[in-house]
XYZ file of C-alpha atoms in Angstrom:
604
model
C 0.159 0.119 0.082
C 3.215 2.752 0.913
C 4.697 1.336 -2.769
C 1.198 2.242 -4.267
C 0.570 5.718 -2.399
C 4.012 6.858 -2.728
C 4.936 5.735 -6.698
C 0.791 7.787 -7.156
C 2.209 10.865 -4.930
C 5.640 10.747 -7.304
C 3.421 10.784 -10.615
C 1.401 14.153 -9.622
C 4.866 16.183 -9.986
C 4.862 16.477 -13.420
C 1.288 17.563 -13.212
C 1.224 20.357 -11.229
C 4.578 21.101 -13.533
C 2.226 21.220 -16.436
C -0.380 23.260 -14.599
C 1.719 25.592 -13.616
C 3.900 26.217 -17.707
C 0.287 25.967 -19.467
C -1.516 28.486 -16.951
C -4.690 26.291 -16.337
C -4.445 27.538 -13.023
C -2.880 30.429 -10.558
C -0.382 29.483 -8.005
C -2.535 29.207 -5.089
C -4.856 27.367 -6.815
C -2.426 24.630 -7.457
C -1.334 24.954 -3.719
C -4.873 24.579 -3.366
C -5.189 21.105 -5.427
C -1.444 19.695 -3.898
C -2.989 19.947 0.005
C -6.399 18.626 -0.930
C -4.680 15.661 -2.665
C -2.526 15.359 0.226
C -5.286 15.110 2.416
C -6.834 12.354 0.286
C -4.051 10.347 0.268
C -4.247 10.374 3.989
C -7.605 9.133 4.483
C -6.888 5.834 2.379
C -3.395 5.553 4.118
C -6.019 5.231 7.385
C -5.999 1.145 9.206
C -9.537 1.362 8.946
C -10.700 1.875 5.408
C -14.026 3.182 4.128
C -15.002 2.533 0.863
C -16.329 6.501 1.146
C -12.600 7.219 1.223
C -12.083 6.031 -2.057
C -15.124 7.362 -3.847
C -13.960 10.928 -2.154
C -10.838 10.877 -4.104
C -12.399 8.849 -7.542
C -15.191 12.050 -7.610
C -12.671 14.602 -6.713
C -10.179 13.431 -9.773
C -13.472 12.858 -12.130
C -14.091 16.483 -11.306
C -10.463 17.724 -11.995
C -10.921 15.315 -15.274
C -14.021 17.565 -16.024
C -12.699 21.370 -14.758
C -9.618 20.476 -17.305
C -11.567 20.150 -20.626
C -13.600 23.205 -19.381
C -10.266 24.744 -19.438
C -9.360 22.932 -22.749
C -12.232 24.876 -24.574
C -12.484 27.601 -22.950
C -8.493 28.335 -23.746
C -7.864 26.608 -26.640
C -5.660 24.134 -25.632
C -5.001 21.082 -25.424
C -4.052 19.566 -22.133
C -4.102 15.435 -23.270
C -1.290 14.824 -20.928
C -2.656 16.148 -17.966
C -6.604 14.123 -19.020
C -4.604 11.010 -19.453
C -2.247 11.259 -16.300
C -5.766 11.881 -14.230
C -7.515 9.198 -16.035
C -4.517 6.520 -14.713
C -4.947 7.654 -10.744
C -8.945 7.240 -11.379
C -8.172 3.720 -12.994
C -5.482 2.148 -10.209
C -8.465 4.199 -7.580
C -10.946 1.916 -8.744
C -8.444 -1.306 -9.209
C -6.697 -0.613 -5.328
C -10.614 -0.079 -3.759
C -11.847 -2.963 -5.445
C -9.216 -4.943 -4.418
C -10.589 -4.262 -0.866
C -13.929 -4.302 -1.083
C -14.700 -6.433 -4.064
C -18.514 -7.461 -2.969
C -19.614 -3.660 -3.863
C -21.011 -4.393 -7.751
C -22.222 -0.519 -7.814
C -18.313 -0.438 -7.594
C -17.401 -2.298 -10.574
C -20.312 -1.042 -12.942
C -19.249 2.723 -12.125
C -15.531 1.540 -13.005
C -16.948 -0.224 -16.186
C -18.411 2.795 -17.011
C -15.627 5.142 -16.867
C -13.317 3.033 -18.398
C -15.789 2.003 -21.380
C -14.996 5.976 -21.938
C -11.206 6.334 -20.656
C -9.730 3.111 -21.348
C -11.606 0.764 -23.106
C -9.202 -1.252 -23.988
C -8.891 -1.910 -20.220
C -12.795 -3.253 -20.268
C -13.046 -6.861 -21.108
C -10.292 -7.467 -18.459
C -12.307 -5.781 -15.892
C -14.979 -7.727 -16.870
C -13.333 -10.839 -16.300
C -11.992 -10.020 -12.886
C -15.418 -9.112 -11.678
C -17.727 -12.248 -13.128
C -14.838 -13.983 -10.420
C -16.596 -11.961 -7.811
C -20.133 -11.471 -9.086
C -20.966 -14.630 -11.798
C -23.906 -15.329 -10.139
C -25.724 -12.402 -11.800
C -26.639 -13.803 -15.587
C -26.758 -10.135 -15.886
C -23.201 -9.450 -15.664
C -22.478 -12.076 -17.813
C -24.569 -11.077 -20.577
C -23.037 -7.391 -20.396
C -19.483 -8.700 -20.924
C -20.203 -10.738 -23.608
C -21.686 -7.412 -25.789
C -19.078 -5.120 -24.876
C -16.855 -7.558 -25.983
C -18.278 -8.435 -29.394
C -19.918 -4.624 -30.360
C -16.065 -3.496 -29.167
C -14.344 -5.791 -31.710
C -16.350 -8.402 -32.974
C -12.912 -10.743 -34.145
C -13.434 -10.979 -30.517
C -16.138 -14.276 -31.831
C -14.606 -16.959 -29.851
C -13.871 -15.210 -26.477
C -17.488 -14.128 -26.352
C -18.713 -17.664 -27.059
C -15.927 -18.511 -24.182
C -18.149 -15.798 -21.792
C -21.163 -16.879 -23.086
C -20.981 -21.006 -22.118
C -18.998 -20.210 -19.300
C -22.582 -17.564 -17.227
C -24.708 -20.689 -19.371
C -22.654 -23.801 -17.298
C -23.815 -21.225 -14.561
C -27.521 -20.468 -15.344
C -28.721 -22.675 -17.638
C -32.112 -21.862 -17.466
C -31.294 -17.692 -17.470
C -33.517 -16.284 -20.386
C -31.535 -13.144 -20.756
C -28.070 -15.357 -21.717
C -29.403 -17.903 -24.309
C -31.076 -15.016 -25.990
C -27.852 -13.188 -26.245
C -26.280 -16.726 -27.742
C -28.489 -16.530 -29.597
C -28.526 -12.686 -30.817
C -24.729 -13.273 -31.533
C -24.424 -16.418 -33.222
C -27.369 -15.203 -35.663
C -26.106 -12.069 -36.558
C -22.568 -14.166 -37.039
C -24.000 -16.112 -39.208
C -26.244 -12.943 -41.276
C -22.538 -11.581 -41.775
C -21.364 -15.144 -43.286
C -20.783 -15.949 -46.884
C -23.787 -17.880 -48.276
C -21.793 -18.784 -51.347
C -18.550 -19.517 -49.528
C -17.445 -23.416 -48.491
C -15.310 -24.137 -46.032
C -12.731 -27.312 -47.379
C -14.014 -29.664 -48.509
C -17.447 -29.625 -46.501
C -21.295 -29.141 -48.716
C -21.972 -26.701 -46.311
C -21.536 -23.350 -46.997
C -20.329 -20.509 -44.258
C -23.914 -19.326 -43.035
C -25.263 -22.169 -43.342
C -22.643 -24.214 -40.614
C -23.118 -20.949 -38.745
C -27.274 -21.326 -38.527
C -26.952 -24.973 -37.694
C -24.638 -23.484 -34.615
C -27.748 -21.160 -33.766
C -30.234 -23.806 -33.782
C -27.707 -25.990 -31.924
C -28.677 -22.549 -29.119
C -32.071 -22.763 -29.515
C -32.052 -26.220 -28.937
C -30.110 -26.491 -26.058
C -32.172 -23.094 -24.641
C -35.129 -24.911 -24.619
C -33.923 -27.710 -22.532
C -34.412 -25.473 -19.664
C -36.612 -22.656 -20.202
C -40.284 -22.779 -20.939
C -41.219 -19.225 -20.892
C -43.513 -17.924 -24.304
C -42.197 -14.622 -24.451
C -38.518 -16.498 -24.522
C -40.165 -17.949 -28.006
C -41.777 -14.924 -28.663
C -39.004 -12.935 -28.409
C -36.188 -15.282 -30.418
C -38.608 -15.074 -33.776
C -38.582 -11.490 -33.260
C -34.649 -11.921 -33.465
C -35.534 -14.162 -36.631
C -37.646 -11.490 -38.587
C -34.761 -8.683 -38.571
C -32.757 -11.843 -40.607
C -35.846 -12.886 -42.275
C -34.578 -14.365 -45.416
C -32.198 -16.936 -44.096
C -34.201 -17.635 -40.460
C -37.269 -19.334 -42.518
C -36.077 -22.873 -41.099
C -34.935 -21.549 -37.956
C -39.058 -19.779 -37.835
C -40.693 -22.973 -38.423
C -39.164 -24.873 -35.610
C -39.543 -22.349 -33.364
C -43.048 -21.838 -34.407
C -43.599 -25.804 -34.257
C -42.025 -25.690 -30.670
C -43.954 -23.240 -28.942
C -47.288 -24.932 -30.901
C -46.437 -27.970 -29.206
C -45.717 -26.724 -25.401
C -48.255 -23.715 -26.244
C -51.227 -25.351 -27.959
C -53.825 -23.029 -25.679
C -52.430 -19.912 -24.373
C -53.768 -16.904 -26.198
C -49.965 -15.054 -26.520
C -49.200 -17.748 -28.838
C -52.273 -17.024 -31.279
C -52.296 -13.480 -30.831
C -48.410 -13.666 -32.312
C -48.838 -15.701 -34.997
C -51.796 -13.342 -36.129
C -49.694 -10.397 -35.520
C -47.041 -11.601 -38.043
C -49.264 -12.123 -40.676
C -50.368 -8.779 -40.227
C -46.388 -7.981 -40.378
C -46.227 -10.168 -43.598
C -44.351 -13.562 -42.035
C -46.794 -15.923 -43.039
C -46.469 -19.152 -41.730
C -46.594 -20.973 -44.917
C -43.587 -19.334 -46.113
C -41.708 -20.927 -44.174
C -42.619 -24.659 -45.572
C -42.344 -23.641 -49.094
C -39.886 -25.037 -51.013
C -38.109 -23.267 -53.965
C -36.925 -26.331 -55.827
C -37.324 -29.918 -55.334
C -33.481 -30.378 -54.457
C -33.760 -31.496 -51.159
C -29.987 -31.853 -50.872
C -28.964 -28.278 -52.004
C -27.976 -25.968 -48.621
C -30.144 -23.608 -47.491
C -27.953 -20.709 -48.523
C -28.035 -22.249 -51.959
C -31.468 -21.665 -52.340
C -33.094 -18.627 -53.439
C -34.104 -16.266 -50.327
C -36.295 -13.421 -50.181
C -37.810 -10.761 -47.822
C -41.487 -11.341 -45.762
C -44.206 -12.387 -49.085
C -44.513 -9.191 -50.773
C -48.438 -9.234 -49.826
C -50.666 -6.305 -50.060
C -52.254 -4.514 -46.741
C -55.274 -5.775 -47.892
C -54.448 -9.417 -47.672
C -52.652 -9.022 -44.339
C -54.947 -7.740 -42.586
C -57.525 -10.871 -44.099
C -54.847 -13.534 -42.810
C -54.651 -11.417 -39.372
C -57.993 -11.196 -39.117
C -58.658 -15.552 -39.914
C -56.163 -16.152 -37.829
C -57.943 -14.529 -34.492
C -61.418 -16.211 -36.012
C -59.876 -19.189 -35.886
C -57.578 -18.892 -31.837
C -61.446 -17.849 -30.322
C -63.413 -20.914 -32.112
C -60.541 -23.050 -30.576
C -59.887 -21.037 -26.881
C -63.184 -19.838 -26.020
C -61.781 -17.628 -23.429
C -62.106 -13.760 -22.347
C -58.324 -13.370 -22.572
C -58.306 -14.263 -26.156
C -61.653 -12.414 -27.294
C -59.462 -9.057 -25.490
C -56.451 -9.916 -27.309
C -58.554 -9.849 -30.787
C -60.600 -6.899 -29.742
C -57.489 -5.138 -28.771
C -55.509 -6.119 -31.972
C -58.862 -4.700 -34.248
C -58.769 -1.182 -32.172
C -54.704 -0.862 -32.657
C -55.731 -1.767 -36.464
C -58.134 0.960 -36.758
C -55.975 3.259 -34.625
C -54.661 4.595 -38.023
C -57.192 4.843 -40.543
C -55.364 5.980 -43.086
C -55.195 3.060 -45.888
C -57.610 0.140 -45.913
C -59.913 2.287 -44.303
C -63.175 0.800 -44.525
C -61.737 -3.323 -43.835
C -60.560 -2.085 -40.860
C -63.468 -0.617 -39.774
C -65.276 -3.834 -40.437
C -63.054 -6.124 -39.176
C -63.230 -3.755 -35.694
C -67.663 -4.198 -36.527
C -67.225 -7.945 -36.857
C -65.048 -8.478 -34.184
C -67.720 -6.605 -31.864
C -70.729 -7.598 -33.461
C -68.733 -11.945 -33.025
C -66.974 -10.974 -29.155
C -71.373 -10.382 -28.250
C -72.352 -13.147 -29.325
C -69.887 -15.239 -27.878
C -70.755 -13.922 -24.286
C -66.838 -13.514 -23.346
C -66.408 -9.886 -24.486
C -64.811 -7.317 -21.637
C -66.915 -4.747 -20.641
C -64.422 -2.116 -21.542
C -65.111 -3.297 -25.170
C -68.404 -3.038 -24.517
C -68.142 0.602 -23.619
C -66.247 0.738 -27.138
C -69.055 -0.700 -29.050
C -71.321 1.879 -26.746
C -69.929 4.807 -27.646
C -70.207 3.223 -31.800
C -73.812 2.951 -31.867
C -74.222 5.726 -29.698
C -72.375 8.036 -32.246
C -75.775 8.572 -34.520
C -79.399 8.324 -33.225
C -80.605 5.361 -34.796
C -78.062 3.344 -33.457
C -79.490 3.722 -29.791
C -81.464 1.383 -29.512
C -79.592 -1.358 -30.959
C -76.934 -0.278 -28.473
C -79.977 -1.032 -25.300
C -80.708 -4.252 -26.985
C -76.561 -5.564 -26.733
C -76.165 -4.466 -23.408
C -79.517 -5.704 -22.158
C -78.526 -9.309 -22.913
C -74.656 -8.857 -22.332
C -75.800 -7.638 -18.016
C -77.642 -11.136 -17.831
C -74.411 -12.430 -18.539
C -71.764 -10.120 -16.674
C -74.237 -8.448 -14.241
C -71.073 -6.060 -12.901
C -71.230 -2.763 -11.692
C -69.437 -1.227 -14.605
C -71.595 -2.761 -17.389
C -74.864 -1.604 -15.284
C -73.227 1.392 -15.547
C -72.737 1.574 -19.343
C -76.503 0.523 -19.471
C -77.897 2.457 -17.337
C -75.786 5.682 -19.156
C -77.454 5.115 -22.265
C -81.111 4.953 -21.020
C -79.723 8.012 -19.309
C -78.596 9.843 -23.143
C -82.067 8.227 -24.288
C -83.624 10.319 -21.704
C -85.556 6.831 -20.897
C -86.602 8.056 -17.370
C -89.044 4.802 -17.306
C -86.487 2.126 -17.864
C -83.836 4.138 -15.614
C -86.677 4.375 -12.460
C -86.897 0.156 -13.828
C -83.666 -0.459 -13.625
C -82.765 1.109 -10.212
C -85.143 -0.729 -8.877
C -83.672 -3.902 -9.531
C -80.034 -3.101 -8.720
C -81.219 -1.761 -5.517
C -82.985 -5.082 -4.509
C -80.212 -7.134 -5.963
C -76.944 -5.038 -5.332
C -74.876 -4.029 -2.075
C -72.717 -1.280 -1.406
C -70.923 -1.957 -4.413
C -73.621 -0.602 -6.752
C -73.244 3.537 -5.027
C -71.307 4.264 -8.729
C -74.998 3.483 -10.173
C -76.969 5.482 -7.214
C -75.608 8.364 -8.112
C -75.666 8.226 -11.690
C -79.605 8.295 -11.420
C -79.279 10.724 -8.284
C -77.847 13.211 -11.526
C -80.138 12.057 -13.169
C -83.242 13.317 -11.271
C -81.436 16.446 -9.730
C -80.943 17.656 -13.953
C -84.715 16.262 -14.686
C -86.070 19.878 -11.949
C -89.341 18.993 -12.694
C -92.029 17.779 -9.909
C -91.153 13.564 -10.908
C -87.527 14.484 -10.159
C -88.187 15.814 -7.313
C -90.070 12.904 -6.165
C -88.398 10.507 -7.238
C -85.089 12.042 -5.629
C -87.229 12.193 -2.461
C -88.041 8.115 -2.406
C -84.199 7.254 -3.551
C -82.888 9.747 -0.898
C -85.371 7.867 1.839
C -83.972 4.543 0.454
C -80.040 5.872 0.411
C -80.166 7.006 4.050
C -81.874 4.261 5.629
C -79.030 1.790 4.599
C -76.717 0.828 7.132
C -73.761 0.561 4.342
C -70.765 2.590 5.908
C -70.326 3.931 2.516
C -73.351 5.237 1.730
C -73.070 7.984 3.852
C -71.997 9.758 1.036
C -74.829 9.881 0.137
C -76.554 10.869 3.178
C -74.016 14.134 3.345
C -75.073 14.460 -0.609
C -79.045 14.759 0.504
C -78.166 17.357 3.403
C -76.771 19.411 0.223
C -79.980 18.708 -1.917
C -81.958 19.915 1.028
C -80.283 22.995 2.014
C -79.686 24.055 -0.943
C -82.629 23.303 -3.294
C -85.282 23.196 -0.532
C -84.371 25.132 2.799
C -82.069 25.777 5.479
C -84.788 24.549 8.066
C -85.132 21.169 6.179
C -81.822 20.401 5.707
C -81.107 21.182 9.845
C -84.525 18.827 10.720
C -83.241 16.082 7.896
C -79.212 16.526 10.241
C -81.234 15.774 13.470
C -82.137 12.695 12.671
C -79.356 11.616 10.662
C -77.092 12.552 13.097
C -77.951 10.010 15.666
C -78.766 7.256 13.069
C -76.150 4.263 12.411
C -73.526 3.839 10.939
C -72.329 6.760 11.926
C -70.360 9.197 9.748
C -67.776 11.970 10.420
C -68.096 13.082 7.119
C -71.858 13.920 7.617
C -70.998 16.177 10.665
C -68.160 17.783 8.518
C -70.177 18.114 5.611
C -73.104 19.973 7.686
C -70.268 21.879 9.680
C -69.892 23.896 6.281
C -73.504 24.372 5.335
C -74.297 26.190 8.707
C -70.402 28.284 7.853
C -71.895 29.233 4.184
C -74.450 31.375 5.845
C -74.357 35.026 4.981
C -76.077 36.133 8.304
C -75.927 34.172 11.580
C -77.862 34.960 14.192
C -77.235 34.137 17.807
C -80.114 30.184 16.588
C -77.511 29.754 13.553
C -74.330 29.370 15.709
C -76.254 27.285 18.290
C -76.974 25.048 14.734
C -73.350 25.056 14.046
C -72.220 24.423 17.049
C -74.270 21.141 17.254
C -72.280 19.859 14.486
C -69.011 19.970 16.232
C -70.467 18.688 19.194
C -71.602 15.238 17.546
C -68.458 14.668 16.268
C -66.692 15.510 19.348
C -69.541 12.541 21.444
C -69.087 10.150 18.381
C -65.443 10.815 17.340
C -63.779 12.218 19.912
C -61.766 9.161 21.471
C -59.832 8.619 18.195
C -59.565 11.652 16.142
C -57.903 14.368 17.566
C -58.690 16.841 14.745
C -62.444 16.549 15.780
C -61.057 18.503 18.684
C -59.318 21.048 16.725
C -62.311 21.909 14.362
C -64.502 22.567 17.467
C -62.246 25.025 19.616
C -61.015 26.706 16.274
C -64.966 27.038 15.629
C -65.307 28.631 19.266
C -61.935 30.589 18.766
C -63.305 32.125 15.836
C -66.698 31.804 15.412
C -68.335 31.075 19.034
C -67.809 31.847 22.505
C -63.763 31.802 23.463
C -64.196 31.416 27.209
C -65.266 27.630 26.404
C -62.134 26.973 24.888
C -60.421 26.427 28.308
C -63.484 23.550 29.795
C -63.243 22.177 25.754
C -59.820 21.726 25.731
C -59.787 19.957 28.913
C -62.401 17.980 27.608
C -60.013 17.005 24.900
C -57.443 15.672 27.042
C -59.665 13.411 29.609
C -62.244 12.232 26.254
C -59.386 11.172 23.607
C -57.699 7.827 24.455
C -53.442 8.682 25.829
C -51.710 7.447 22.604
C -53.705 10.588 20.739
C -52.940 12.922 23.130
C -49.810 14.078 21.508
C -51.451 14.607 18.106
C -53.664 16.860 19.439
C -51.595 18.812 20.961
C -49.464 18.776 17.895
C -52.547 19.862 15.504
C -53.776 22.713 18.514
C -50.743 24.396 18.212
C -50.124 24.340 14.310
C -53.675 25.400 13.922
C -52.705 28.674 16.634
C -49.478 29.107 14.636
C -51.341 29.586 11.811
C -54.590 31.957 12.822
C -51.109 33.931 13.947
C -49.381 33.948 11.186
C -52.898 35.113 9.402
C -54.154 37.395 11.927
């Protein structure tokens, strides 16, 4: 360690001379740099070292490197020697710290990231050292292989060695297997399809394609994920002209392994849409079975028209929903048709017809998702003549899917059509058969009748609110608050106060009910003693029913008395809060009370 430090300090002397020579820094700045580095050297010579000591030094040197780069631009000079010296020092610091703290993966990653810019020739060696300690992570093997391959493709043998060693430790790693597959496929694509090796009847390209296939077959023994096979097919599509046989092999294996997997059918349909017809892989250009693949004619994806590709795609989806008959498969089919219609420039009529047919067939299957019914409803409701059809379809769908969402669609259609009798009929049905989950439906019906503003609407509202406020479901307390607001604004203040007096005593108790009424009382423009009494009653109910576990209700009560009530009540009310609250809530009360008073003082 002493020799390492001494050598590094000795290398600094020429740097300082260059700094002075080029006038990069003033003499005082150079002395400060010398002093700072000496302190950093002292930290890494301690008996008890920490990663942070080295990181501080590394960060300082990186900042110095950046400063010198900025100086180069400002002064229009080259400081290559200084910068190289700093880069070497940073590399040595990384090497030294990682010899002591080999477990720090982030440090290894930072070293590699720095080296890729400052010393790319060193990166492969750093990866090898890191893999000795962290070879348990397959991603590190992938990163090492990809870097080495992209840095110098002549290192293909070394790349293979890294990947093979990685696969020995992680045979079931999808990332490693796919990386190996992709690299060998790229090598095959670069190979000469006409060049034969020695006396071999196969071309260089065919031999390399056989290696790609071997990697694929080997991975099949350890990987059973559909996504993995999909990714391999996508890689093959990038080199479609040379991988027809391999694609056919992968597809056959997928059909054997995942015959009832919706994702497989979706993949097949989307490939048809992109122009990769399944039958193309079976076509043979001639009858010479002995002729290598590289000698046979190879073509790009079959150049079918968009119309034909759409038709083939839809055919696959139709077969899929017929075979699988699941909602997941129908969802994939319909989502694909919707995506197809997002670009309506070409073959617009055909795309729209395909979507319409899919929605119609999906409804008949009784497996269509409510999300797609919402789209169908929107399409039909865009024209007055389609609204009755929407009602018919959604009524039929509700028999198979009685979810709240499906009820919302049908109810929304009735509202759009202003079909009051059907809305009321539907309300009577779901209020008898559904539980608290139907709250959104109640709210839709209430909103509809409130917007009618006629005698029938007012009568219906009263009936609905009476049923809602009598409910014991806690979530329906929201409708109680809504009823108070309705009475206050549409009827009278006295009507709201009378109803509140009843609801305040009716279980289940709701804190929101009292806060709503308090807010309504606060909105009065003119307040007499009676109004203050009614307002105070809201806080009194809150304190009685929720005062043991809700510190905030006491703070709100105190704020009311301070600003609108009787200040003489504050002391007694505070004492009452402290004795009523459970001990564990007292500190929270004190904190909230203090904060409320500080806020009031600042406002005042």
